[in-house]
C-alpha cells in the first residue's frame, strides 16, 4: 500500500472536515462575527467542532484511500 497517498488523503479530508466544522459553528447565528449561545454548556463547544470535523474527515479520507488501495491490489492479483 502507498502510505504517503493514504496520509495525504487523510490530511486533505481532515482540512475539509475542519472547514465544515468552522461552518457548523456559524450556521444559525444571527451575526457571523459574534457567536451567541443561550446556554453556558454550548458556549465552548464551538472550539471542539473544528477538531471533531478534522478527526471525522481524516478518518473518512484514510478509510476511503485504504479501500481504494486494497481494490487496486485485488485487481492486480486477479489480472
PDB file of N, CA, C and O in Angstrom:
ATOM      1  N   UNK A   1       0.830  -1.173   0.000  1.00  0.00           N
ATOM      2  CA  UNK A   1       0.000   0.000   0.000  1.00  0.00           C
ATOM      3  C   UNK A   1       0.880   1.244   0.000  1.00  0.00           C
ATOM      4  O   UNK A   1       1.972   1.235   0.534  1.00  0.00           O
ATOM      5  N   UNK A   2       0.366   2.284  -0.567  1.00  0.00           N
ATOM      6  CA  UNK A   2       1.078   3.551  -0.652  1.00  0.00           C
ATOM      7  C   UNK A   2       0.719   4.406   0.556  1.00  0.00           C
ATOM      8  O   UNK A   2      -0.297   5.090   0.584  1.00  0.00           O
ATOM      9  N   UNK A   3       1.586   4.358   1.557  1.00  0.00           N
ATOM     10  CA  UNK A   3       1.305   5.056   2.811  1.00  0.00           C
ATOM     11  C   UNK A   3       1.293   6.572   2.646  1.00  0.00           C
ATOM     12  O   UNK A   3       0.516   7.257   3.287  1.00  0.00           O
ATOM     13  N   UNK A   4       2.158   7.087   1.767  1.00  0.00           N
ATOM     14  CA  UNK A   4       2.177   8.526   1.550  1.00  0.00           C
ATOM     15  C   UNK A   4       0.835   9.016   1.020  1.00  0.00           C
ATOM     16  O   UNK A   4       0.335  10.056   1.429  1.00  0.00           O
ATOM     17  N   UNK A   5       0.276   8.279   0.085  1.00  0.00           N
ATOM     18  CA  UNK A   5      -1.005   8.654  -0.502  1.00  0.00           C
ATOM     19  C   UNK A   5      -2.124   8.565   0.529  1.00  0.00           C
ATOM     20  O   UNK A   5      -3.019   9.420   0.567  1.00  0.00           O
ATOM     21  N   UNK A   6      -2.070   7.569   1.373  1.00  0.00           N
ATOM     22  CA  UNK A   6      -3.083   7.408   2.420  1.00  0.00           C
ATOM     23  C   UNK A   6      -3.004   8.558   3.419  1.00  0.00           C
ATOM     24  O   UNK A   6      -4.030   9.147   3.797  1.00  0.00           O
ATOM     25  N   UNK A   7      -1.799   8.923   3.829  1.00  0.00           N
ATOM     26  CA  UNK A   7      -1.628  10.024   4.778  1.00  0.00           C
ATOM     27  C   UNK A   7      -2.041  11.349   4.143  1.00  0.00           C
ATOM     28  O   UNK A   7      -2.719  12.167   4.771  1.00  0.00           O
ATOM     29  N   UNK A   8      -1.670  11.553   2.878  1.00  0.00           N
ATOM     30  CA  UNK A   8      -2.060  12.775   2.186  1.00  0.00           C
ATOM     31  C   UNK A   8      -3.576  12.888   2.075  1.00  0.00           C
ATOM     32  O   UNK A   8      -4.146  13.955   2.302  1.00  0.00           O
ATOM     33  N   UNK A   9      -4.217  11.792   1.761  1.00  0.00           N
ATOM     34  CA  UNK A   9      -5.677  11.788   1.660  1.00  0.00           C
ATOM     35  C   UNK A   9      -6.309  12.116   3.007  1.00  0.00           C
ATOM     36  O   UNK A   9      -7.281  12.866   3.082  1.00  0.00           O
ATOM     37  N   UNK A  10      -5.764  11.569   4.067  1.00  0.00           N
ATOM     38  CA  UNK A  10      -6.267  11.872   5.410  1.00  0.00           C
ATOM     39  C   UNK A  10      -6.090  13.334   5.778  1.00  0.00           C
ATOM     40  O   UNK A  10      -6.978  13.940   6.379  1.00  0.00           O
ATOM     41  N   UNK A  11      -4.952  13.924   5.407  1.00  0.00           N
ATOM     42  CA  UNK A  11      -4.713  15.333   5.707  1.00  0.00           C
ATOM     43  C   UNK A  11      -5.667  16.246   4.931  1.00  0.00           C
ATOM     44  O   UNK A  11      -6.226  17.194   5.493  1.00  0.00           O
ATOM     45  N   UNK A  12      -5.847  15.953   3.652  1.00  0.00           N
ATOM     46  CA  UNK A  12      -6.718  16.804   2.838  1.00  0.00           C
ATOM     47  C   UNK A  12      -8.157  16.728   3.323  1.00  0.00           C
ATOM     48  O   UNK A  12      -8.822  17.757   3.502  1.00  0.00           O
ATOM     49  N   UNK A  13      -8.653  15.533   3.557  1.00  0.00           N
ATOM     50  CA  UNK A  13     -10.033  15.419   4.021  1.00  0.00           C
ATOM     51  C   UNK A  13     -10.180  15.933   5.453  1.00  0.00           C
ATOM     52  O   UNK A  13     -11.245  16.404   5.833  1.00  0.00           O
ATOM     53  N   UNK A  14      -9.116  15.868   6.235  1.00  0.00           N
ATOM     54  CA  UNK A  14      -9.138  16.466   7.566  1.00  0.00           C
ATOM     55  C   UNK A  14      -9.277  17.980   7.497  1.00  0.00           C
ATOM     56  O   UNK A  14     -10.012  18.581   8.281  1.00  0.00           O
ATOM     57  N   UNK A  15      -8.580  18.606   6.553  1.00  0.00           N
ATOM     58  CA  UNK A  15      -8.719  20.045   6.363  1.00  0.00           C
ATOM     59  C   UNK A  15     -10.121  20.412   5.898  1.00  0.00           C
ATOM     60  O   UNK A  15     -10.694  21.417   6.336  1.00  0.00           O
ATOM     61  N   UNK A  16     -10.675  19.597   5.024  1.00  0.00           N
ATOM     62  CA  UNK A  16     -12.050  19.833   4.584  1.00  0.00           C
ATOM     63  C   UNK A  16     -13.003  19.683   5.773  1.00  0.00           C
ATOM     64  O   UNK A  16     -13.938  20.462   5.941  1.00  0.00           O
ATOM     65  N   UNK A  17     -12.766  18.681   6.615  1.00  0.00           N
ATOM     66  CA  UNK A  17     -13.581  18.495   7.808  1.00  0.00           C
ATOM     67  C   UNK A  17     -13.468  19.669   8.765  1.00  0.00           C
ATOM     68  O   UNK A  17     -14.453  20.060   9.394  1.00  0.00           O
ATOM     69  N   UNK A  18     -12.271  20.259   8.874  1.00  0.00           N
ATOM     70  CA  UNK A  18     -12.101  21.441   9.718  1.00  0.00           C
ATOM     71  C   UNK A  18     -12.937  22.600   9.180  1.00  0.00           C
ATOM     72  O   UNK A  18     -13.568  23.330   9.948  1.00  0.00           O
ATOM     73  N   UNK A  19     -12.920  22.773   7.864  1.00  0.00           N
ATOM     74  CA  UNK A  19     -13.710  23.853   7.264  1.00  0.00           C
ATOM     75  C   UNK A  19     -15.202  23.640   7.521  1.00  0.00           C
ATOM     76  O   UNK A  19     -15.937  24.601   7.811  1.00  0.00           O
ATOM     77  N   UNK A  20     -15.640  22.401   7.439  1.00  0.00           N
ATOM     78  CA  UNK A  20     -17.051  22.110   7.719  1.00  0.00           C
ATOM     79  C   UNK A  20     -17.359  22.351   9.192  1.00  0.00           C
ATOM     80  O   UNK A  20     -18.436  22.839   9.544  1.00  0.00           O
ATOM     81  N   UNK A  21     -16.405  22.027  10.069  1.00  0.00           N
ATOM     82  CA  UNK A  21     -16.596  22.293  11.497  1.00  0.00           C
ATOM     83  C   UNK A  21     -16.704  23.775  11.796  1.00  0.00           C
ATOM     84  O   UNK A  21     -17.521  24.192  12.607  1.00  0.00           O
ATOM     85  N   UNK A  22     -15.891  24.582  11.132  1.00  0.00           N
ATOM     86  CA  UNK A  22     -15.979  26.031  11.306  1.00  0.00           C
ATOM     87  C   UNK A  22     -17.321  26.533  10.787  1.00  0.00           C
ATOM     88  O   UNK A  22     -17.968  27.375  11.414  1.00  0.00           O
ATOM     89  N   UNK A  23     -17.744  26.010   9.644  1.00  0.00           N
ATOM     90  CA  UNK A  23     -19.037  26.422   9.084  1.00  0.00           C
ATOM     91  C   UNK A  23     -20.179  26.018  10.015  1.00  0.00           C
ATOM     92  O   UNK A  23     -21.165  26.747  10.142  1.00  0.00           O
ATOM     93  N   UNK A  24     -20.048  24.885  10.670  1.00  0.00           N
ATOM     94  CA  UNK A  24     -21.103  24.423  11.576  1.00  0.00           C
ATOM     95  C   UNK A  24     -21.267  25.354  12.773  1.00  0.00           C
ATOM     96  O   UNK A  24     -22.366  25.495  13.308  1.00  0.00           O
ATOM     97  N   UNK A  25     -20.187  26.002  13.189  1.00  0.00           N
ATOM     98  CA  UNK A  25     -20.309  26.945  14.299  1.00  0.00           C
ATOM     99  C   UNK A  25     -21.031  28.214  13.883  1.00  0.00           C
ATOM    100  O   UNK A  25     -21.629  28.889  14.714  1.00  0.00           O
ATOM    101  N   UNK A  26     -20.978  28.540  12.622  1.00  0.00           N
ATOM    102  CA  UNK A  26     -21.585  29.783  12.138  1.00  0.00           C
ATOM    103  C   UNK A  26     -23.040  29.614  11.726  1.00  0.00           C
ATOM    104  O   UNK A  26     -23.775  30.594  11.654  1.00  0.00           O
ATOM    105  N   UNK A  27     -23.455  28.399  11.440  1.00  0.00           N
ATOM    106  CA  UNK A  27     -24.824  28.170  10.974  1.00  0.00           C
ATOM    107  C   UNK A  27     -25.802  28.492  12.101  1.00  0.00           C
ATOM    108  O   UNK A  27     -25.643  28.061  13.233  1.00  0.00           O
ATOM    109  N   UNK A  28     -26.816  29.223  11.791  1.00  0.00           N
ATOM    110  CA  UNK A  28     -27.852  29.539  12.766  1.00  0.00           C
ATOM    111  C   UNK A  28     -27.567  30.748  13.629  1.00  0.00           C
ATOM    112  O   UNK A  28     -28.380  31.107  14.469  1.00  0.00           O
ATOM    113  N   UNK A  29     -26.441  31.374  13.448  1.00  0.00           N
ATOM    114  CA  UNK A  29     -26.123  32.570  14.218  1.00  0.00           C
ATOM    115  C   UNK A  29     -26.644  33.799  13.479  1.00  0.00           C
ATOM    116  O   UNK A  29     -26.473  33.921  12.270  1.00  0.00           O
ATOM    117  N   UNK A  30     -27.279  34.720  14.177  1.00  0.00           N
ATOM    118  CA  UNK A  30     -27.797  35.910  13.505  1.00  0.00           C
ATOM    119  C   UNK A  30     -26.692  36.817  12.975  1.00  0.00           C
ATOM    120  O   UNK A  30     -26.847  37.477  11.973  1.00  0.00           O
ATOM    121  N   UNK A  31     -25.551  36.840  13.649  1.00  0.00           N
ATOM    122  CA  UNK A  31     -24.420  37.654  13.218  1.00  0.00           C
ATOM    123  C   UNK A  31     -23.200  36.742  13.137  1.00  0.00           C
ATOM    124  O   UNK A  31     -22.829  36.108  14.122  1.00  0.00           O
ATOM    125  N   UNK A  32     -22.567  36.687  11.974  1.00  0.00           N
ATOM    126  CA  UNK A  32     -21.447  35.762  11.783  1.00  0.00           C
ATOM    127  C   UNK A  32     -20.202  36.161  12.562  1.00  0.00           C
ATOM    128  O   UNK A  32     -19.332  35.349  12.816  1.00  0.00           O
ATOM    129  N   UNK A  33     -20.086  37.410  12.960  1.00  0.00           N
ATOM    130  CA  UNK A  33     -18.885  37.861  13.651  1.00  0.00           C
ATOM    131  C   UNK A  33     -18.919  37.621  15.150  1.00  0.00           C
ATOM    132  O   UNK A  33     -17.883  37.529  15.788  1.00  0.00           O
ATOM    133  N   UNK A  34     -20.103  37.533  15.730  1.00  0.00           N
ATOM    134  CA  UNK A  34     -20.213  37.268  17.163  1.00  0.00           C
ATOM    135  C   UNK A  34     -21.040  36.009  17.374  1.00  0.00           C
ATOM    136  O   UNK A  34     -22.133  35.868  16.832  1.00  0.00           O
ATOM    137  N   UNK A  35     -20.491  35.099  18.122  1.00  0.00           N
ATOM    138  CA  UNK A  35     -21.192  33.858  18.428  1.00  0.00           C
ATOM    139  C   UNK A  35     -21.987  34.029  19.709  1.00  0.00           C
ATOM    140  O   UNK A  35     -21.429  34.360  20.759  1.00  0.00           O
ATOM    141  N   UNK A  36     -23.286  33.829  19.638  1.00  0.00           N
ATOM    142  CA  UNK A  36     -24.127  33.943  20.823  1.00  0.00           C
ATOM    143  C   UNK A  36     -24.843  32.617  21.050  1.00  0.00           C
ATOM    144  O   UNK A  36     -25.376  32.023  20.126  1.00  0.00           O
ATOM    145  N   UNK A  37     -24.798  32.163  22.276  1.00  0.00           N
ATOM    146  CA  UNK A  37     -25.439  30.916  22.644  1.00  0.00           C
ATOM    147  C   UNK A  37     -26.346  31.165  23.834  1.00  0.00           C
ATOM    148  O   UNK A  37     -26.079  32.032  24.661  1.00  0.00           O
ATOM    149  N   UNK A  38     -27.385  30.374  23.932  1.00  0.00           N
ATOM    150  CA  UNK A  38     -28.340  30.573  25.015  1.00  0.00           C
ATOM    151  C   UNK A  38     -27.921  29.872  26.299  1.00  0.00           C
ATOM    152  O   UNK A  38     -28.447  30.167  27.356  1.00  0.00           O
ATOM    153  N   UNK A  39     -26.999  28.957  26.228  1.00  0.00           N
ATOM    154  CA  UNK A  39     -26.611  28.186  27.400  1.00  0.00           C
ATOM    155  C   UNK A  39     -25.092  28.192  27.559  1.00  0.00           C
ATOM    156  O   UNK A  39     -24.345  28.256  26.578  1.00  0.00           O
ATOM    157  N   UNK A  40     -24.624  28.087  28.779  1.00  0.00           N
ATOM    158  CA  UNK A  40     -23.181  28.047  29.053  1.00  0.00           C
ATOM    159  C   UNK A  40     -22.548  26.775  28.523  1.00  0.00           C
ATOM    160  O   UNK A  40     -21.403  26.765  28.099  1.00  0.00           O
ATOM    161  N   UNK A  41     -23.323  25.683  28.502  1.00  0.00           N
ATOM    162  CA  UNK A  41     -22.759  24.415  28.027  1.00  0.00           C
ATOM    163  C   UNK A  41     -22.430  24.457  26.539  1.00  0.00           C
ATOM    164  O   UNK A  41     -21.565  23.733  26.076  1.00  0.00           O
ATOM    165  N   UNK A  42     -23.095  25.329  25.787  1.00  0.00           N
ATOM    166  CA  UNK A  42     -22.822  25.452  24.365  1.00  0.00           C
ATOM    167  C   UNK A  42     -21.782  26.520  24.048  1.00  0.00           C
ATOM    168  O   UNK A  42     -21.319  26.612  22.917  1.00  0.00           O
ATOM    169  N   UNK A  43     -21.410  27.324  25.022  1.00  0.00           N
ATOM    170  CA  UNK A  43     -20.536  28.460  24.735  1.00  0.00           C
ATOM    171  C   UNK A  43     -19.127  28.037  24.322  1.00  0.00           C
ATOM    172  O   UNK A  43     -18.510  28.714  23.512  1.00  0.00           O
ATOM    173  N   UNK A  44     -18.605  26.942  24.845  1.00  0.00           N
ATOM    174  CA  UNK A  44     -17.259  26.491  24.483  1.00  0.00           C
ATOM    175  C   UNK A  44     -17.268  25.336  23.489  1.00  0.00           C
ATOM    176  O   UNK A  44     -16.210  24.874  23.079  1.00  0.00           O
ATOM    177  N   UNK A  45     -18.425  24.896  23.101  1.00  0.00           N
ATOM    178  CA  UNK A  45     -18.495  23.754  22.199  1.00  0.00           C
ATOM    179  C   UNK A  45     -17.982  24.071  20.799  1.00  0.00           C
ATOM    180  O   UNK A  45     -17.482  23.210  20.098  1.00  0.00           O
ATOM    181  N   UNK A  46     -18.073  25.343  20.383  1.00  0.00           N
ATOM    182  CA  UNK A  46     -17.648  25.691  19.034  1.00  0.00           C
ATOM    183  C   UNK A  46     -16.163  25.428  18.824  1.00  0.00           C
ATOM    184  O   UNK A  46     -15.722  25.184  17.712  1.00  0.00           O
ATOM    185  N   UNK A  47     -15.379  25.453  19.888  1.00  0.00           N
ATOM    186  CA  UNK A  47     -13.951  25.152  19.767  1.00  0.00           C
ATOM    187  C   UNK A  47     -13.724  23.687  19.417  1.00  0.00           C
ATOM    188  O   UNK A  47     -12.749  23.346  18.753  1.00  0.00           O
ATOM    189  N   UNK A  48     -14.620  22.824  19.857  1.00  0.00           N
ATOM    190  CA  UNK A  48     -14.465  21.397  19.588  1.00  0.00           C
ATOM    191  C   UNK A  48     -14.976  20.993  18.211  1.00  0.00           C
ATOM    192  O   UNK A  48     -14.574  19.950  17.705  1.00  0.00           O
ATOM    193  N   UNK A  49     -15.860  21.771  17.628  1.00  0.00           N
ATOM    194  CA  UNK A  49     -16.383  21.426  16.300  1.00  0.00           C
ATOM    195  C   UNK A  49     -15.262  21.318  15.273  1.00  0.00           C
ATOM    196  O   UNK A  49     -15.301  20.477  14.384  1.00  0.00           O
ATOM    197  N   UNK A  50     -14.264  22.174  15.384  1.00  0.00           N
ATOM    198  CA  UNK A  50     -13.150  22.140  14.435  1.00  0.00           C
ATOM    199  C   UNK A  50     -12.416  20.815  14.536  1.00  0.00           C
ATOM    200  O   UNK A  50     -12.117  20.172  13.528  1.00  0.00           O
ATOM    201  N   UNK A  51     -12.144  20.369  15.749  1.00  0.00           N
ATOM    202  CA  UNK A  51     -11.389  19.129  15.931  1.00  0.00           C
ATOM    203  C   UNK A  51     -12.229  17.899  15.603  1.00  0.00           C
ATOM    204  O   UNK A  51     -11.710  16.918  15.075  1.00  0.00           O
ATOM    205  N   UNK A  52     -13.529  17.951  15.918  1.00  0.00           N
ATOM    206  CA  UNK A  52     -14.404  16.838  15.540  1.00  0.00           C
ATOM    207  C   UNK A  52     -14.468  16.709  14.024  1.00  0.00           C
ATOM    208  O   UNK A  52     -14.405  15.611  13.470  1.00  0.00           O
ATOM    209  N   UNK A  53     -14.589  17.835  13.340  1.00  0.00           N
ATOM    210  CA  UNK A  53     -14.632  17.821  11.881  1.00  0.00           C
ATOM    211  C   UNK A  53     -13.338  17.316  11.286  1.00  0.00           C
ATOM    212  O   UNK A  53     -13.344  16.534  10.323  1.00  0.00           O
ATOM    213  N   UNK A  54     -12.212  17.724  11.853  1.00  0.00           N
ATOM    214  CA  UNK A  54     -10.914  17.270  11.347  1.00  0.00           C
ATOM    215  C   UNK A  54     -10.734  15.770  11.562  1.00  0.00           C
ATOM    216  O   UNK A  54     -10.284  15.056  10.661  1.00  0.00           O
ATOM    217  N   UNK A  55     -11.101  15.286  12.728  1.00  0.00           N
ATOM    218  CA  UNK A  55     -10.960  13.858  13.010  1.00  0.00           C
ATOM    219  C   UNK A  55     -11.878  13.016  12.132  1.00  0.00           C
ATOM    220  O   UNK A  55     -11.466  11.986  11.579  1.00  0.00           O
ATOM    221  N   UNK A  56     -13.105  13.464  11.989  1.00  0.00           N
ATOM    222  CA  UNK A  56     -14.052  12.735  11.159  1.00  0.00           C
ATOM    223  C   UNK A  56     -13.625  12.749   9.693  1.00  0.00           C
ATOM    224  O   UNK A  56     -13.687  11.728   9.008  1.00  0.00           O
ATOM    225  N   UNK A  57     -13.166  13.895   9.212  1.00  0.00           N
ATOM    226  CA  UNK A  57     -12.706  13.997   7.833  1.00  0.00           C
ATOM    227  C   UNK A  57     -11.474  13.142   7.573  1.00  0.00           C
ATOM    228  O   UNK A  57     -11.377  12.459   6.553  1.00  0.00           O
ATOM    229  N   UNK A  58     -10.524  13.181   8.491  1.00  0.00           N
ATOM    230  CA  UNK A  58      -9.307  12.380   8.319  1.00  0.00           C
ATOM    231  C   UNK A  58      -9.626  10.888   8.350  1.00  0.00           C
ATOM    232  O   UNK A  58      -9.089  10.117   7.543  1.00  0.00           O
ATOM    233  N   UNK A  59     -10.507  10.483   9.228  1.00  0.00           N
ATOM    234  CA  UNK A  59     -10.898   9.075   9.293  1.00  0.00           C
ATOM    235  C   UNK A  59     -11.567   8.631   8.001  1.00  0.00           C
ATOM    236  O   UNK A  59     -11.261   7.556   7.469  1.00  0.00           O
ATOM    237  N   UNK A  60     -12.454   9.456   7.493  1.00  0.00           N
ATOM    238  CA  UNK A  60     -13.138   9.108   6.252  1.00  0.00           C
ATOM    239  C   UNK A  60     -12.164   9.058   5.080  1.00  0.00           C
ATOM    240  O   UNK A  60     -12.231   8.150   4.241  1.00  0.00           O
ATOM    241  N   UNK A  61     -11.237  10.003   5.011  1.00  0.00           N
ATOM    242  CA  UNK A  61     -10.259  10.015   3.922  1.00  0.00           C
ATOM    243  C   UNK A  61      -9.315   8.832   3.959  1.00  0.00           C
ATOM    244  O   UNK A  61      -9.016   8.225   2.922  1.00  0.00           O
ATOM    245  N   UNK A  62      -8.841   8.494   5.137  1.00  0.00           N
ATOM    246  CA  UNK A  62      -7.941   7.345   5.269  1.00  0.00           C
ATOM    247  C   UNK A  62      -8.664   6.052   4.925  1.00  0.00           C
ATOM    248  O   UNK A  62      -8.128   5.196   4.216  1.00  0.00           O
ATOM    249  N   UNK A  63      -9.881   5.915   5.407  1.00  0.00           N
ATOM    250  CA  UNK A  63     -10.654   4.705   5.112  1.00  0.00           C
ATOM    251  C   UNK A  63     -10.933   4.578   3.618  1.00  0.00           C
ATOM    252  O   UNK A  63     -10.783   3.491   3.038  1.00  0.00           O
ATOM    253  N   UNK A  64     -11.312   5.668   2.988  1.00  0.00           N
ATOM    254  CA  UNK A  64     -11.601   5.634   1.559  1.00  0.00           C
ATOM    255  C   UNK A  64     -10.356   5.281   0.752  1.00  0.00           C
ATOM    256  O   UNK A  64     -10.414   4.481  -0.180  1.00  0.00           O
ATOM    257  N   UNK A  65      -9.224   5.854   1.100  1.00  0.00           N
ATOM    258  CA  UNK A  65      -7.999   5.572   0.353  1.00  0.00           C
ATOM    259  C   UNK A  65      -7.518   4.150   0.599  1.00  0.00           C
ATOM    260  O   UNK A  65      -7.003   3.502  -0.309  1.00  0.00           O
ATOM    261  N   UNK A  66      -7.689   3.629   1.804  1.00  0.00           N
ATOM    262  CA  UNK A  66      -7.324   2.233   2.071  1.00  0.00           C
ATOM    263  C   UNK A  66      -8.176   1.280   1.243  1.00  0.00           C
ATOM    264  O   UNK A  66      -7.654   0.309   0.670  1.00  0.00           O
ATOM    265  N   UNK A  67      -9.460   1.552   1.155  1.00  0.00           N
ATOM    266  CA  UNK A  67     -10.336   0.702   0.342  1.00  0.00           C
ATOM    267  C   UNK A  67      -9.920   0.772  -1.126  1.00  0.00           C
ATOM    268  O   UNK A  67      -9.871  -0.245  -1.824  1.00  0.00           O
ATOM    269  N   UNK A  68      -9.607   1.973  -1.606  1.00  0.00           N
ATOM    270  CA  UNK A  68      -9.170   2.138  -2.993  1.00  0.00           C
ATOM    271  C   UNK A  68      -7.875   1.373  -3.255  1.00  0.00           C
ATOM    272  O   UNK A  68      -7.733   0.705  -4.282  1.00  0.00           O
ATOM    273  N   UNK A  69      -6.924   1.460  -2.337  1.00  0.00           N
ATOM    274  CA  UNK A  69      -5.661   0.738  -2.497  1.00  0.00           C
ATOM    275  C   UNK A  69      -5.871  -0.780  -2.471  1.00  0.00           C
ATOM    276  O   UNK A  69      -5.270  -1.507  -3.257  1.00  0.00           O
ATOM    277  N   UNK A  70      -6.718  -1.253  -1.557  1.00  0.00           N
ATOM    278  CA  UNK A  70      -6.977  -2.691  -1.488  1.00  0.00           C
ATOM    279  C   UNK A  70      -7.678  -3.190  -2.746  1.00  0.00           C
ATOM    280  O   UNK A  70      -7.404  -4.295  -3.222  1.00  0.00           O
ATOM    281  N   UNK A  71      -8.555  -2.382  -3.324  1.00  0.00           N
ATOM    282  CA  UNK A  71      -9.233  -2.769  -4.554  1.00  0.00           C
ATOM    283  C   UNK A  71      -8.238  -2.850  -5.706  1.00  0.00           C
ATOM    284  O   UNK A  71      -8.294  -3.786  -6.511  1.00  0.00           O
ATOM    285  N   UNK A  72      -7.329  -1.878  -5.800  1.00  0.00           N
ATOM    286  CA  UNK A  72      -6.320  -1.924  -6.857  1.00  0.00           C
ATOM    287  C   UNK A  72      -5.406  -3.129  -6.686  1.00  0.00           C
ATOM    288  O   UNK A  72      -5.020  -3.776  -7.665  1.00  0.00           O
ATOM    289  N   UNK A  73      -5.067  -3.470  -5.456  1.00  0.00           N
ATOM    290  CA  UNK A  73      -4.221  -4.641  -5.189  1.00  0.00           C
ATOM    291  C   UNK A  73      -4.933  -5.916  -5.582  1.00  0.00           C
ATOM    292  O   UNK A  73      -4.344  -6.814  -6.201  1.00  0.00           O
ATOM    293  N   UNK A  74      -6.216  -6.018  -5.283  1.00  0.00           N
ATOM    294  CA  UNK A  74      -7.003  -7.184  -5.661  1.00  0.00           C
ATOM    295  C   UNK A  74      -7.111  -7.313  -7.180  1.00  0.00           C
ATOM    296  O   UNK A  74      -6.976  -8.410  -7.724  1.00  0.00           O
ATOM    297  N   UNK A  75      -7.306  -6.203  -7.852  1.00  0.00           N
ATOM    298  CA  UNK A  75      -7.403  -6.227  -9.322  1.00  0.00           C
ATOM    299  C   UNK A  75      -6.089  -6.649  -9.954  1.00  0.00           C
ATOM    300  O   UNK A  75      -6.069  -7.343 -10.976  1.00  0.00           O
ATOM    301  N   UNK A  76      -4.955  -6.234  -9.375  1.00  0.00           N
ATOM    302  CA  UNK A  76      -3.635  -6.660  -9.888  1.00  0.00           C
ATOM    303  C   UNK A  76      -3.431  -8.154  -9.711  1.00  0.00           C
ATOM    304  O   UNK A  76      -2.852  -8.814 -10.555  1.00  0.00           O
ATOM    305  N   UNK A  77      -3.879  -8.690  -8.587  1.00  0.00           N
ATOM    306  CA  UNK A  77      -3.721 -10.119  -8.325  1.00  0.00           C
ATOM    307  C   UNK A  77      -4.592 -10.963  -9.249  1.00  0.00           C
ATOM    308  O   UNK A  77      -4.193 -12.037  -9.666  1.00  0.00           O
ATOM    309  N   UNK A  78      -5.800 -10.475  -9.566  1.00  0.00           N
ATOM    310  CA  UNK A  78      -6.684 -11.211 -10.443  1.00  0.00           C
ATOM    311  C   UNK A  78      -6.224 -11.172 -11.898  1.00  0.00           C
ATOM    312  O   UNK A  78      -6.430 -12.132 -12.630  1.00  0.00           O
ATOM    313  N   UNK A  79      -5.621 -10.063 -12.302  1.00  0.00           N
ATOM    314  CA  UNK A  79      -5.262  -9.873 -13.705  1.00  0.00           C
ATOM    315  C   UNK A  79      -3.929 -10.373 -14.097  1.00  0.00           C
ATOM    316  O   UNK A  79      -3.158 -11.111 -13.732  1.00  0.00           O
TER     317      UNK A  79
END
